[in-house]
Short mmCIF file of C-alpha atoms in Angstrom, two decimals:
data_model
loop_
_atom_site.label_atom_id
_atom_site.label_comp_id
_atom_site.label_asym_id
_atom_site.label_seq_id
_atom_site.Cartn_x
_atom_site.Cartn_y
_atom_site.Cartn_z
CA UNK F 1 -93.28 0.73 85.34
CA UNK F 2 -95.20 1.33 81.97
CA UNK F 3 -95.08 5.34 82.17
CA UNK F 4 -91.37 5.04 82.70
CA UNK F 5 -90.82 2.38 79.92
CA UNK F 6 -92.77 4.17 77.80
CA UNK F 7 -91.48 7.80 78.64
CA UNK F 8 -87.44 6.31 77.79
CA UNK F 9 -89.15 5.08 74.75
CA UNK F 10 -90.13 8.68 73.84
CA UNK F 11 -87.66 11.10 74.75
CA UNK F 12 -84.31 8.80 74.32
CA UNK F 13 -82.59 10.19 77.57
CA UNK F 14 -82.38 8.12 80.93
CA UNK F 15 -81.42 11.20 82.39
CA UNK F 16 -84.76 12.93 81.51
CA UNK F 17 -86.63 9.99 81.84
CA UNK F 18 -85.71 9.86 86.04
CA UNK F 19 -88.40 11.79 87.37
CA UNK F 20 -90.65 9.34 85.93
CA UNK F 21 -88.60 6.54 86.79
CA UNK F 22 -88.78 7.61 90.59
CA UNK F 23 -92.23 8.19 90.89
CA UNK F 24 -93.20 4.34 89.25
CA UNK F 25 -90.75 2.80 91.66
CA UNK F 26 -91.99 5.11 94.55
CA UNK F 27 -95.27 3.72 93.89
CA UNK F 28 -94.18 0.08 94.20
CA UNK F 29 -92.88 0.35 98.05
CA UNK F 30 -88.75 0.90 97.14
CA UNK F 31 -88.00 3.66 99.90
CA UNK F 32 -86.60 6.69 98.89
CA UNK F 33 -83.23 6.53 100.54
CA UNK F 34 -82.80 3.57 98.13
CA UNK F 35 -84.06 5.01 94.80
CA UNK F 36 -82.90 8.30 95.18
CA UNK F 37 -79.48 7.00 95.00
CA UNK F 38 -80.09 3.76 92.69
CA UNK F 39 -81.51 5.31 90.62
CA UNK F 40 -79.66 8.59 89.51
CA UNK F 41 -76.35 6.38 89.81
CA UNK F 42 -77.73 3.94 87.46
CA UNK F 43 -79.23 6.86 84.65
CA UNK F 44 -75.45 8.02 85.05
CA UNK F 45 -73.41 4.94 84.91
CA UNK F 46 -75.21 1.61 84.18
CA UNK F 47 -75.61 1.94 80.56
CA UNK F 48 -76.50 -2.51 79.65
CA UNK F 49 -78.36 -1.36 76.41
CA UNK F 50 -75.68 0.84 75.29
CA UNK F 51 -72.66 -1.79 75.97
CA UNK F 52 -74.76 -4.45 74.27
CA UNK F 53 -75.37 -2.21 70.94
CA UNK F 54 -71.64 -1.13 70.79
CA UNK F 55 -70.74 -4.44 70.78
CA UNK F 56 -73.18 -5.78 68.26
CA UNK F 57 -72.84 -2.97 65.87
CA UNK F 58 -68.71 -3.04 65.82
CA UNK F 59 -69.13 -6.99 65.18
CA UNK F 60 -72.10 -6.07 62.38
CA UNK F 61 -69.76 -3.72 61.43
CA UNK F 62 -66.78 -6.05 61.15
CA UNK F 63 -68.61 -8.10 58.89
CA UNK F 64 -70.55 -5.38 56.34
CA UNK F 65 -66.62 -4.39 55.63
CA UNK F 66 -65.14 -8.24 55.94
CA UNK F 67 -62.96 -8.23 58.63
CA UNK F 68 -62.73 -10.90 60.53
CA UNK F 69 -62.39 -11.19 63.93
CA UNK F 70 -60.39 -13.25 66.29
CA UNK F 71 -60.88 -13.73 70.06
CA UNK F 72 -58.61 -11.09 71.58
CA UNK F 73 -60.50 -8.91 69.15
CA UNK F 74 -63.88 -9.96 70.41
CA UNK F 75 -62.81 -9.72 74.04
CA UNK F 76 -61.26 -6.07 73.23
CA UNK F 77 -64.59 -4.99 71.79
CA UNK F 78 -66.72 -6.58 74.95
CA UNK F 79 -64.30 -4.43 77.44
CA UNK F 80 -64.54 -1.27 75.59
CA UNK F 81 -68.05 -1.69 74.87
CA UNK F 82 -68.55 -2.11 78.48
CA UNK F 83 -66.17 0.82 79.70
CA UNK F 84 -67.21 3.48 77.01
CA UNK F 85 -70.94 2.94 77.80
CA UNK F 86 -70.07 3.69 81.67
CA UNK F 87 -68.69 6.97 80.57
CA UNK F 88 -71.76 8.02 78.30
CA UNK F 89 -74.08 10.70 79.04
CA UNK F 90 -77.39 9.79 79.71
CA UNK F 91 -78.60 11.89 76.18
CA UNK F 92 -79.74 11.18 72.98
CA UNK F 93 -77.12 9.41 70.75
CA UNK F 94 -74.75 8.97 73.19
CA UNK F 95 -73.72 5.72 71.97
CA UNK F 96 -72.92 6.84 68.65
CA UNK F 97 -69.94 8.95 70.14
CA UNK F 98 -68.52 6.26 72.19
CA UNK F 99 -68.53 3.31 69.45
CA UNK F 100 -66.01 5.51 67.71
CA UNK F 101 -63.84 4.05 70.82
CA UNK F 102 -65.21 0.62 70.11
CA UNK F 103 -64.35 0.86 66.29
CA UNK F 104 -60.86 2.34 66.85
CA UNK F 105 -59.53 -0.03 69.26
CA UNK F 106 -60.05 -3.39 67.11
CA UNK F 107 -59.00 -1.04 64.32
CA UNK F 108 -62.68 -1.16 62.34
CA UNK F 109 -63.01 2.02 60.04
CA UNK F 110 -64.86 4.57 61.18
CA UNK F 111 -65.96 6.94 58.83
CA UNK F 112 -68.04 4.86 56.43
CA UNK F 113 -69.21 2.35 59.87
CA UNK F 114 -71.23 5.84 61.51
CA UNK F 115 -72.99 6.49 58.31
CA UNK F 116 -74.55 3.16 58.49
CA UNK F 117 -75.73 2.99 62.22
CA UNK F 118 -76.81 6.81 61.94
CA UNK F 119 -79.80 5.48 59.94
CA UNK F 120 -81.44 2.99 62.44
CA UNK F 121 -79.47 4.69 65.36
CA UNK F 122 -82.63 7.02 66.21
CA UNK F 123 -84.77 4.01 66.85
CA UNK F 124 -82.39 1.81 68.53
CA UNK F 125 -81.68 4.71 70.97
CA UNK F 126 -85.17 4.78 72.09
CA UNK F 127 -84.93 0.45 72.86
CA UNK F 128 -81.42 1.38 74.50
CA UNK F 129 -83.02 3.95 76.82
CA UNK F 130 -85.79 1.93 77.71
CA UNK F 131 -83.13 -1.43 78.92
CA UNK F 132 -80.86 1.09 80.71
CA UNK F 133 -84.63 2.40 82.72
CA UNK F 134 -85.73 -1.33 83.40
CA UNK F 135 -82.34 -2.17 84.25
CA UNK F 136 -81.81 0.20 86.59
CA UNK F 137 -85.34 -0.22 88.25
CA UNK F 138 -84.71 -3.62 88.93
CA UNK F 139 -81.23 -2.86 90.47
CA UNK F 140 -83.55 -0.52 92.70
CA UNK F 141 -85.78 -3.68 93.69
CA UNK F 142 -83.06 -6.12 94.20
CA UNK F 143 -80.99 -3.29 96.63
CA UNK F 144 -84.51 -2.68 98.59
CA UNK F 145 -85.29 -6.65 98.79
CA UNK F 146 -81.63 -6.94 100.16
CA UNK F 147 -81.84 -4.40 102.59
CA UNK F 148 -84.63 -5.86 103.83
CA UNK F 149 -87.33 -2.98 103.14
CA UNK F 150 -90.47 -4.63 103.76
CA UNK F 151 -93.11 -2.55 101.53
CA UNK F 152 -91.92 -4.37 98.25
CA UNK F 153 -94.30 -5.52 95.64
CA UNK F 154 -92.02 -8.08 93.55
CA UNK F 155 -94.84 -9.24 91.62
CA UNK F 156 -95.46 -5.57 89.50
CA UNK F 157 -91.42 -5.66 88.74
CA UNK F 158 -92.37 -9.29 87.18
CA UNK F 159 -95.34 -7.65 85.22
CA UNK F 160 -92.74 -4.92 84.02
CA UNK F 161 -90.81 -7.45 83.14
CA UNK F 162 -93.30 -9.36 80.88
CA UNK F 163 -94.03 -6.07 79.59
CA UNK F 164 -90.54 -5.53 78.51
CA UNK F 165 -90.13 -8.88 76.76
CA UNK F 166 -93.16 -7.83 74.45
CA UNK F 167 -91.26 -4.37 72.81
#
């Protein structure tokens, strides 16, 4: 998993980074009826790192301009968080397009809010990219281990994993 992990951690782009993403899982016994469609589905759709960062920025955003939020608020920035980050591209900066969606619907400002995430945006991308490639790796390993393909090696997917919690 650590030429994948680090290869997201490069180039920013799940999409980019699936070659290398199917060759470390190949490598661990997940057959490739099962990663070639985990895998590209997950690079297009399963976005966790970008959900999570729209989410914590519009709330660190709420606060740098002192708004405060209430619940429905909160629960309107965890579903469009969650939705927008479905529907963005597996590119560089992606997120910072779709947390204009985030911003608008709890009614944050947006103008001033993208100058301040465009600074650290170019590093957090890279962390993003590489939780969206470990996420969807392990959705590869749990859809082999319950469709019973035998040739799986769970114990390098908990070394990835250990590897992951270090970065």
């Amino acid at each position: 998993m650590t030429p994948a992990l680090l290869t997201a951690l490069g180039i920013a782009s799940s999409s980019a980074t699936l070659p290398v993403t199917e060759e470390c899982v190949k490598t661990q016994g997940i057959p490739k009826r099962i990663y070639s469609f985990v895998l590209p589905l997950g690079a297009t759709i399963s976005m966790d790192g970008t959900a999570l960062y729209e989410a914590v920025a519009a709330i660190f955003i709420a606060q740098i301009v002192g708004v405060p939020l209430n619940a429905v608020q909160l629960l309107v920035i965890a579903l469009t968080s969650t939705l927008a980050s479905i529907g963005a591209a597996g590119i560089p900066e992606a997120g910072l397009v779709t947390i204009v969606i985030v911003l608008t619907a709890v009614g944050l400002p947006v103008d001033d809010s993208i100058g301040l995430l465009l600074s650290i945006d170019w590093f957090l991308d890279r962390l993003r990219t590489a939780t969206n490639v470990y996420g969807d790796t392990v959705a590869a390993a749990i859809v082999s281990k319950l469709t019973g393909a035998e040739s799986l090696d769970i114990k390098t997917f908990a070394s990835a994993h250990e590897m992951a919690e270090t970065y």
